[in-house]
Amino acid sequence: MKTAQLLNYARDQWIAGESAALSPIASAIDGSLVATTGSGGIDFAGMLDHARSVGGPALRKLTFHDRARIIKGLGLIILARKEELYELNYLTGATRKDGWIDIEGGAGTLLSFSSKGRRELHHAHLLLDGAVEPLSKTGSFVGQHIYSPMMGAAVHINAFNFPVWGMLEKLAPTLLAGMPAIVKPASSTAYLCEAAVRIMIDSKLLPDGALQLIVGGVGDLFDHLTGQDVVSFTGSATTALKLKSHAVVQRESVRFVAEQDSLNASILGPDAAPGTPEFDLFVAEVVSEMTVKAGQKCTAIRRAIAPAAFLDAIEAAIAQKLAATTVGDPRDSANRRGGRGAGAQRDDVRGQVARLVAAGARIVSGNLEASVGPEGGAFMAPILLRADDPWAASAVHDVEAFGPVSTIMPYRDLADAIALANRGMGSLALSLFTYRPDAAREFIQGAAAFHGRMLVINRDNAAESTGHGSPLPVLVHGGPGRAGGSEEMGGVRGVKHYMQRSALQSTPAMIAAISQQYMPGAPKHVLTAHPFRKRMSELAIGDTLNTASRTVSIADIEHFAAFTGDNFYAHMDEEAAKASPIFEGRVAHGYLILSFAAGLFVDPDPGPVLANTGLENLKFLTPLYPGDAIRVELTVRSKSLKSEDTGVVRWAVEIFNQKDEMVATYDLLTENTP
Ligand code: NAP
């Protein structure tokens, strides 16, 4: 252990808490002292002020792309120095495999958000939400929803079980949004979080004030929160309730994101009898969720719900697998599973199991009192409970034993299975093991509103499934009711938790200037040189190419029909076209218009535009008749990055006829040299 006393990082300084108010942190392996920690004497109001006055402005000067690059750098530096973190990880009782989820999973989350930020967000400071809303006859007054970074501090309060990932899955979207963070890890594993913060601070990638750390209590910090701050909490429902009821949080309408505990369920489908692949997959998943990270995952399966007729077989199969699990010192490679975060937490789990037993469940595998692992350690062997009447033993849906504990229970029919799954009153993750699409449809339609993430697993996808218990940076993590009623991650969705949505009303020109993205009706800068000859960095938003015009003849239409085989009546049959409610006669193919448009705007030689990678939002607005002419206005709408070496330009393509009526419009995406 490198640090005898953990330090706070406040106002860009490492600061020790007052020595009179330090708390010891015990190793989960043998109970020995790992470090002391405390935040006594820290100026919490000063930390908030520093975040708001130094960190926030520095981050908001950067674009989404600039911030995405920083986040990538942070992910890479954590990977480069991961062995320092793995050493500390063992002290939490976690094996190397368990630590991988926390440490490399955390770094991977940074990399994923960086990639999303570069690809899906623009080289700009504001995020647009949805399309422009026309609000006036001539189009001079329009509406556009925008997201802007909140101007306070994001206070992240994390649970003990994922000291690295828990911090980084919040930090990535926060920084990408342009908000500074104050991180407060759970005390019992704060040494691992502190080490990860040190690595990030040492890298000097972050602007001053962007990241601060509290190792200990939060003192009077909540008294100084305002409506521009965000509290993002992960932990128990009890602590969440206490914090979100804080008078200042209520008075100032402080945004409060809560990721709480939940009684996650896994359901064996009615078709998944013993001997089917789904039966075996269900058993394997329940065992894995009970034992990975010693069951200390907020998403772990606490309730395994199976058809009544299969319950004995389920009990026997799970018990057999659990018997083969070895628990003990995580540094010993013979032990496939580690222990719990600390001794006091193991005692909590034992207490919760006792409550489940008192409510009518019985232990069918494992011994609650058995001592495993080294003397003084916090290890606990898995406990499988069975509740034969899950409606009577209602505690099985309410009491979370946050360790290697799960309860099996029967259901009568699918409606009963749905009701039992939903009886948890809101969960983070649910899995259903079935090969019957009709059962999956009925189940998911009945249960979806109660669960944040759902997996339907069977023989076709199990080998590639990311697993019941794995939150992913690109999917939302969170759930209704008991789970906290919030969401995190989910790609760009997660970034928006740290931004304010506002409706903006003005001229298209004003909105384009404010948002740094072109929109129809905004001014264009007509170029003399062809834009395909420019690198992405040399192109400005609104740069436009006006092409020559081209008349489309009946011969063109017939040639195109013969060449492509598209002989649709509207192009080839004058009488039928006239008789239609839409056309006055034969019209040009939409694809012909697009092809001629490309012929008008494309610059042929190799250069900074490498490839056409797609069209989006295509609309045909006015039919084009033989003898009509088309011309194109090609305008740079926005710019983003695919990788360090490849840019993506989104062009607004507007095709007009000789009367200046818009014939078609779409977004063209090209891959460019940045
Ligand atoms: P906890 O006891 O509720 O603590 C969570 C965090 O709140 C810790 O950082 C704790 O700090 C802090 N805290 C406690 N009282 C506070 C107060 N008065 N003011 C400010 N901060 C306070 O939960 P835990 O034991 O660490 O974690 C286990 C629980 O978290 C389980 O119930 C699990 O299901 C849940 N969890 C949920 C998710 C999710 O994503 N939904 C993820 C992981 C865990 P101290 O340690 O310093 O007290």
PDB file of N, CA and C and ligand atoms in Angstrom, residues 156-162 165 169-170 184-189 215-219 222 233-240 242-243 258-262 296-299 302 345 348 400 402 428 471 477-478 482-483 488, ligand 1:
ATOM      1  N   HIS A 156     -20.371  13.553  -7.532  1.00  0.00           N
ATOM      2  CA  HIS A 156     -20.552  12.117  -7.755  1.00  0.00           C
ATOM      3  C   HIS A 156     -20.308  11.369  -6.453  1.00  0.00           C
ATOM      4  N   ILE A 157     -21.319  10.699  -5.948  1.00  0.00           N
ATOM      5  CA  ILE A 157     -21.164   9.915  -4.715  1.00  0.00           C
ATOM      6  C   ILE A 157     -21.300   8.447  -5.105  1.00  0.00           C
ATOM      7  N   ASN A 158     -20.258   7.672  -4.847  1.00  0.00           N
ATOM      8  CA  ASN A 158     -20.209   6.315  -5.398  1.00  0.00           C
ATOM      9  C   ASN A 158     -20.254   5.225  -4.333  1.00  0.00           C
ATOM     10  N   ALA A 159     -20.681   4.034  -4.767  1.00  0.00           N
ATOM     11  CA  ALA A 159     -20.769   2.879  -3.873  1.00  0.00           C
ATOM     12  C   ALA A 159     -19.402   2.200  -3.751  1.00  0.00           C
ATOM     13  N   PHE A 160     -19.285   1.323  -2.755  1.00  0.00           N
ATOM     14  CA  PHE A 160     -17.969   0.729  -2.469  1.00  0.00           C
ATOM     15  C   PHE A 160     -17.565  -0.346  -3.474  1.00  0.00           C
ATOM     16  N   ASN A 161     -18.535  -0.919  -4.181  1.00  0.00           N
ATOM     17  CA  ASN A 161     -18.229  -2.158  -4.911  1.00  0.00           C
ATOM     18  C   ASN A 161     -17.497  -1.952  -6.225  1.00  0.00           C
ATOM     19  N   PHE A 162     -17.622  -0.765  -6.846  1.00  0.00           N
ATOM     20  CA  PHE A 162     -16.863  -0.489  -8.073  1.00  0.00           C
ATOM     21  C   PHE A 162     -16.122   0.837  -7.929  1.00  0.00           C
ATOM     22  N   TRP A 165     -14.653   1.822 -11.844  1.00  0.00           N
ATOM     23  CA  TRP A 165     -15.719   1.930 -12.857  1.00  0.00           C
ATOM     24  C   TRP A 165     -16.818   2.873 -12.390  1.00  0.00           C
ATOM     25  N   GLU A 169     -17.717   5.772 -14.947  1.00  0.00           N
ATOM     26  CA  GLU A 169     -18.944   5.766 -15.755  1.00  0.00           C
ATOM     27  C   GLU A 169     -19.745   7.053 -15.532  1.00  0.00           C
ATOM     28  N   LYS A 170     -19.482   7.741 -14.436  1.00  0.00           N
ATOM     29  CA  LYS A 170     -20.126   9.045 -14.229  1.00  0.00           C
ATOM     30  C   LYS A 170     -19.254  10.160 -14.805  1.00  0.00           C
ATOM     31  N   LYS A 184     -16.799  11.650  -4.711  1.00  0.00           N
ATOM     32  CA  LYS A 184     -16.699  11.145  -3.339  1.00  0.00           C
ATOM     33  C   LYS A 184     -16.922   9.634  -3.368  1.00  0.00           C
ATOM     34  N   PRO A 185     -15.827   8.855  -3.233  1.00  0.00           N
ATOM     35  CA  PRO A 185     -15.982   7.401  -3.215  1.00  0.00           C
ATOM     36  C   PRO A 185     -16.469   6.925  -1.846  1.00  0.00           C
ATOM     37  N   ALA A 186     -16.991   5.686  -1.820  1.00  0.00           N
ATOM     38  CA  ALA A 186     -17.330   5.077  -0.531  1.00  0.00           C
ATOM     39  C   ALA A 186     -16.029   4.883   0.251  1.00  0.00           C
ATOM     40  N   SER A 187     -16.082   5.098   1.552  1.00  0.00           N
ATOM     41  CA  SER A 187     -14.839   5.097   2.338  1.00  0.00           C
ATOM     42  C   SER A 187     -14.133   3.743   2.320  1.00  0.00           C
ATOM     43  N   SER A 188     -14.893   2.632   2.341  1.00  0.00           N
ATOM     44  CA  SER A 188     -14.240   1.334   2.557  1.00  0.00           C
ATOM     45  C   SER A 188     -13.306   0.919   1.422  1.00  0.00           C
ATOM     46  N   THR A 189     -13.477   1.480   0.223  1.00  0.00           N
ATOM     47  CA  THR A 189     -12.562   1.148  -0.887  1.00  0.00           C
ATOM     48  C   THR A 189     -11.987   2.412  -1.527  1.00  0.00           C
ATOM     49  N   VAL A 215     -12.149  12.316   0.143  1.00  0.00           N
ATOM     50  CA  VAL A 215     -12.019  10.970   0.727  1.00  0.00           C
ATOM     51  C   VAL A 215     -12.502  11.025   2.180  1.00  0.00           C
ATOM     52  N   GLY A 216     -13.798  10.898   2.357  1.00  0.00           N
ATOM     53  CA  GLY A 216     -14.370  11.006   3.696  1.00  0.00           C
ATOM     54  C   GLY A 216     -15.756  11.597   3.553  1.00  0.00           C
ATOM     55  N   GLY A 217     -16.272  12.152   4.646  1.00  0.00           N
ATOM     56  CA  GLY A 217     -17.619  12.722   4.597  1.00  0.00           C
ATOM     57  C   GLY A 217     -17.672  13.978   3.734  1.00  0.00           C
ATOM     58  N   VAL A 218     -18.883  14.379   3.362  1.00  0.00           N
ATOM     59  CA  VAL A 218     -19.010  15.548   2.491  1.00  0.00           C
ATOM     60  C   VAL A 218     -19.277  16.835   3.282  1.00  0.00           C
ATOM     61  N   GLY A 219     -19.173  16.762   4.621  1.00  0.00           N
ATOM     62  CA  GLY A 219     -19.291  17.968   5.452  1.00  0.00           C
ATOM     63  C   GLY A 219     -20.536  18.777   5.115  1.00  0.00           C
ATOM     64  N   PHE A 222     -23.494  19.869   0.839  1.00  0.00           N
ATOM     65  CA  PHE A 222     -24.877  19.937   0.336  1.00  0.00           C
ATOM     66  C   PHE A 222     -25.542  21.289   0.660  1.00  0.00           C
ATOM     67  N   PHE A 233     -25.750   9.979  -7.591  1.00  0.00           N
ATOM     68  CA  PHE A 233     -25.508   9.093  -6.448  1.00  0.00           C
ATOM     69  C   PHE A 233     -25.644   7.632  -6.838  1.00  0.00           C
ATOM     70  N   THR A 234     -24.746   6.798  -6.345  1.00  0.00           N
ATOM     71  CA  THR A 234     -24.914   5.347  -6.447  1.00  0.00           C
ATOM     72  C   THR A 234     -24.743   4.753  -5.060  1.00  0.00           C
ATOM     73  N   GLY A 235     -25.687   3.939  -4.646  1.00  0.00           N
ATOM     74  CA  GLY A 235     -25.578   3.306  -3.335  1.00  0.00           C
ATOM     75  C   GLY A 235     -26.928   2.761  -2.927  1.00  0.00           C
ATOM     76  N   SER A 236     -27.128   2.664  -1.630  1.00  0.00           N
ATOM     77  CA  SER A 236     -28.353   2.033  -1.152  1.00  0.00           C
ATOM     78  C   SER A 236     -29.545   2.994  -1.256  1.00  0.00           C
ATOM     79  N   ALA A 237     -30.740   2.422  -1.290  1.00  0.00           N
ATOM     80  CA  ALA A 237     -31.958   3.232  -1.361  1.00  0.00           C
ATOM     81  C   ALA A 237     -32.069   4.125  -0.121  1.00  0.00           C
ATOM     82  N   THR A 238     -31.588   3.621   1.011  1.00  0.00           N
ATOM     83  CA  THR A 238     -31.697   4.386   2.259  1.00  0.00           C
ATOM     84  C   THR A 238     -30.867   5.667   2.180  1.00  0.00           C
ATOM     85  N   THR A 239     -29.626   5.535   1.724  1.00  0.00           N
ATOM     86  CA  THR A 239     -28.777   6.733   1.636  1.00  0.00           C
ATOM     87  C   THR A 239     -29.331   7.682   0.574  1.00  0.00           C
ATOM     88  N   ALA A 240     -29.802   7.124  -0.552  1.00  0.00           N
ATOM     89  CA  ALA A 240     -30.349   7.974  -1.622  1.00  0.00           C
ATOM     90  C   ALA A 240     -31.496   8.823  -1.086  1.00  0.00           C
ATOM     91  N   LYS A 242     -32.101   9.729   1.946  1.00  0.00           N
ATOM     92  CA  LYS A 242     -31.602  10.742   2.882  1.00  0.00           C
ATOM     93  C   LYS A 242     -31.039  11.940   2.102  1.00  0.00           C
ATOM     94  N   LEU A 243     -30.250  11.649   1.076  1.00  0.00           N
ATOM     95  CA  LEU A 243     -29.585  12.744   0.363  1.00  0.00           C
ATOM     96  C   LEU A 243     -30.561  13.536  -0.506  1.00  0.00           C
ATOM     97  N   ALA A 258     -30.206   9.096  -9.194  1.00  0.00           N
ATOM     98  CA  ALA A 258     -30.040   8.052  -8.175  1.00  0.00           C
ATOM     99  C   ALA A 258     -29.958   6.672  -8.809  1.00  0.00           C
ATOM    100  N   GLU A 259     -28.852   6.006  -8.555  1.00  0.00           N
ATOM    101  CA  GLU A 259     -28.694   4.598  -8.949  1.00  0.00           C
ATOM    102  C   GLU A 259     -28.682   3.794  -7.672  1.00  0.00           C
ATOM    103  N   GLN A 260     -29.787   3.129  -7.374  1.00  0.00           N
ATOM    104  CA  GLN A 260     -29.929   2.468  -6.074  1.00  0.00           C
ATOM    105  C   GLN A 260     -29.827   0.952  -6.213  1.00  0.00           C
ATOM    106  N   ASP A 261     -30.084   0.312  -5.092  1.00  0.00           N
ATOM    107  CA  ASP A 261     -30.127  -1.145  -5.116  1.00  0.00           C
ATOM    108  C   ASP A 261     -31.406  -1.603  -5.811  1.00  0.00           C
ATOM    109  N   SER A 262     -31.425  -2.858  -6.243  1.00  0.00           N
ATOM    110  CA  SER A 262     -32.678  -3.392  -6.774  1.00  0.00           C
ATOM    111  C   SER A 262     -32.659  -4.904  -6.689  1.00  0.00           C
ATOM    112  N   GLN A 296     -21.534  -8.846  -5.365  1.00  0.00           N
ATOM    113  CA  GLN A 296     -21.668  -7.439  -4.962  1.00  0.00           C
ATOM    114  C   GLN A 296     -21.809  -6.551  -6.185  1.00  0.00           C
ATOM    115  N   LYS A 297     -22.802  -6.855  -6.980  1.00  0.00           N
ATOM    116  CA  LYS A 297     -23.091  -6.021  -8.138  1.00  0.00           C
ATOM    117  C   LYS A 297     -24.540  -5.565  -7.999  1.00  0.00           C
ATOM    118  N   CYS A 298     -24.756  -4.287  -8.272  1.00  0.00           N
ATOM    119  CA  CYS A 298     -26.121  -3.762  -8.149  1.00  0.00           C
ATOM    120  C   CYS A 298     -27.059  -4.479  -9.106  1.00  0.00           C
ATOM    121  N   THR A 299     -26.497  -5.068 -10.177  1.00  0.00           N
ATOM    122  CA  THR A 299     -27.315  -5.723 -11.190  1.00  0.00           C
ATOM    123  C   THR A 299     -27.441  -7.233 -10.968  1.00  0.00           C
ATOM    124  N   ARG A 302     -30.908 -11.428  -7.887  1.00  0.00           N
ATOM    125  CA  ARG A 302     -31.301 -11.740  -6.505  1.00  0.00           C
ATOM    126  C   ARG A 302     -32.476 -12.706  -6.492  1.00  0.00           C
ATOM    127  N   GLN A 345     -19.557  -5.308   6.081  1.00  0.00           N
ATOM    128  CA  GLN A 345     -20.526  -5.556   5.012  1.00  0.00           C
ATOM    129  C   GLN A 345     -20.934  -7.024   4.986  1.00  0.00           C
ATOM    130  N   ASP A 348     -23.554  -7.447   7.439  1.00  0.00           N
ATOM    131  CA  ASP A 348     -24.824  -6.938   6.889  1.00  0.00           C
ATOM    132  C   ASP A 348     -25.521  -8.015   6.072  1.00  0.00           C
ATOM    133  N   GLU A 400     -32.500  -6.661   0.018  1.00  0.00           N
ATOM    134  CA  GLU A 400     -31.311  -6.922  -0.800  1.00  0.00           C
ATOM    135  C   GLU A 400     -30.183  -7.429   0.089  1.00  0.00           C
ATOM    136  N   PHE A 402     -26.625  -7.926  -0.193  1.00  0.00           N
ATOM    137  CA  PHE A 402     -25.655  -7.483  -1.195  1.00  0.00           C
ATOM    138  C   PHE A 402     -24.367  -8.314  -1.109  1.00  0.00           C
ATOM    139  N   LEU A 428     -32.863  -2.759 -12.091  1.00  0.00           N
ATOM    140  CA  LEU A 428     -31.853  -2.311 -13.054  1.00  0.00           C
ATOM    141  C   LEU A 428     -31.756  -3.257 -14.234  1.00  0.00           C
ATOM    142  N   PRO A 471     -23.618  -3.643 -17.047  1.00  0.00           N
ATOM    143  CA  PRO A 471     -24.062  -2.385 -17.647  1.00  0.00           C
ATOM    144  C   PRO A 471     -23.080  -2.020 -18.768  1.00  0.00           C
ATOM    145  N   HIS A 477     -28.245   2.584 -18.054  1.00  0.00           N
ATOM    146  CA  HIS A 477     -28.113   1.852 -16.800  1.00  0.00           C
ATOM    147  C   HIS A 477     -28.935   2.628 -15.781  1.00  0.00           C
ATOM    148  N   GLY A 478     -29.856   1.932 -15.129  1.00  0.00           N
ATOM    149  CA  GLY A 478     -30.744   2.601 -14.179  1.00  0.00           C
ATOM    150  C   GLY A 478     -32.085   1.909 -14.261  1.00  0.00           C
ATOM    151  N   ARG A 482     -37.804   1.394  -7.181  1.00  0.00           N
ATOM    152  CA  ARG A 482     -36.805   0.947  -6.222  1.00  0.00           C
ATOM    153  C   ARG A 482     -35.374   1.159  -6.729  1.00  0.00           C
ATOM    154  N   ALA A 483     -35.179   1.056  -8.061  1.00  0.00           N
ATOM    155  CA  ALA A 483     -33.833   1.190  -8.634  1.00  0.00           C
ATOM    156  C   ALA A 483     -33.352   2.636  -8.632  1.00  0.00           C
ATOM    157  N   GLU A 488     -28.277   6.336 -16.179  1.00  0.00           N
ATOM    158  CA  GLU A 488     -26.923   6.805 -16.470  1.00  0.00           C
ATOM    159  C   GLU A 488     -26.518   6.215 -17.806  1.00  0.00           C
TER     160      GLU A 488
HETATM  161  P1  NAP B   1     -24.211   3.281   0.758  1.00  0.00           P
HETATM  162  O1  NAP B   1     -23.895   2.861   2.117  1.00  0.00           O
HETATM  163  O2  NAP B   1     -25.563   3.791   0.480  1.00  0.00           O
HETATM  164  O3  NAP B   1     -23.110   4.374   0.372  1.00  0.00           O
HETATM  165  C1  NAP B   1     -23.056   4.925  -0.905  1.00  0.00           C
HETATM  166  C2  NAP B   1     -22.251   6.200  -0.884  1.00  0.00           C
HETATM  167  O4  NAP B   1     -22.954   7.189  -0.124  1.00  0.00           O
HETATM  168  C3  NAP B   1     -20.887   6.064  -0.220  1.00  0.00           C
HETATM  169  O5  NAP B   1     -19.969   6.858  -0.932  1.00  0.00           O
HETATM  170  C4  NAP B   1     -21.122   6.649   1.153  1.00  0.00           C
HETATM  171  O6  NAP B   1     -19.947   7.145   1.712  1.00  0.00           O
HETATM  172  C5  NAP B   1     -22.064   7.767   0.813  1.00  0.00           C
HETATM  173  N1  NAP B   1     -22.818   8.273   1.945  1.00  0.00           N
HETATM  174  C6  NAP B   1     -23.401   7.594   2.931  1.00  0.00           C
HETATM  175  N2  NAP B   1     -24.027   8.447   3.770  1.00  0.00           N
HETATM  176  C7  NAP B   1     -23.826   9.685   3.272  1.00  0.00           C
HETATM  177  C8  NAP B   1     -24.200  10.990   3.694  1.00  0.00           C
HETATM  178  N3  NAP B   1     -24.943  11.194   4.784  1.00  0.00           N
HETATM  179  N4  NAP B   1     -23.798  12.038   2.960  1.00  0.00           N
HETATM  180  C9  NAP B   1     -23.052  11.866   1.848  1.00  0.00           C
HETATM  181  N5  NAP B   1     -22.660  10.661   1.410  1.00  0.00           N
HETATM  182  C10 NAP B   1     -23.047   9.580   2.120  1.00  0.00           C
HETATM  183  O7  NAP B   1     -23.948   2.109  -0.284  1.00  0.00           O
HETATM  184  P2  NAP B   1     -22.667   1.146  -0.385  1.00  0.00           P
HETATM  185  O8  NAP B   1     -22.697   0.212   0.774  1.00  0.00           O
HETATM  186  O9  NAP B   1     -21.421   1.910  -0.650  1.00  0.00           O
HETATM  187  O10 NAP B   1     -23.012   0.356  -1.716  1.00  0.00           O
HETATM  188  C11 NAP B   1     -23.835  -0.783  -1.759  1.00  0.00           C
HETATM  189  C12 NAP B   1     -25.197  -0.428  -2.280  1.00  0.00           C
HETATM  190  O11 NAP B   1     -25.091   0.291  -3.492  1.00  0.00           O
HETATM  191  C13 NAP B   1     -26.022  -1.645  -2.602  1.00  0.00           C
HETATM  192  O12 NAP B   1     -27.312  -1.454  -2.102  1.00  0.00           O
HETATM  193  C14 NAP B   1     -26.032  -1.701  -4.118  1.00  0.00           C
HETATM  194  O13 NAP B   1     -27.163  -2.294  -4.698  1.00  0.00           O
HETATM  195  C15 NAP B   1     -25.953  -0.261  -4.481  1.00  0.00           C
HETATM  196  N6  NAP B   1     -25.329  -0.063  -5.781  1.00  0.00           N
HETATM  197  C16 NAP B   1     -26.085   0.409  -6.791  1.00  0.00           C
HETATM  198  C17 NAP B   1     -25.526   0.604  -8.042  1.00  0.00           C
HETATM  199  C18 NAP B   1     -26.318   1.123  -9.200  1.00  0.00           C
HETATM  200  O14 NAP B   1     -25.724   1.442 -10.226  1.00  0.00           O
HETATM  201  N7  NAP B   1     -27.619   1.222  -9.104  1.00  0.00           N
HETATM  202  C19 NAP B   1     -24.177   0.307  -8.250  1.00  0.00           C
HETATM  203  C20 NAP B   1     -23.430  -0.170  -7.195  1.00  0.00           C
HETATM  204  C21 NAP B   1     -24.019  -0.347  -5.951  1.00  0.00           C
HETATM  205  P3  NAP B   1     -19.216   6.401   2.961  1.00  0.00           P
HETATM  206  O15 NAP B   1     -18.770   5.084   2.471  1.00  0.00           O
HETATM  207  O16 NAP B   1     -18.092   7.308   3.275  1.00  0.00           O
HETATM  208  O17 NAP B   1     -20.258   6.297   4.028  1.00  0.00           O
END
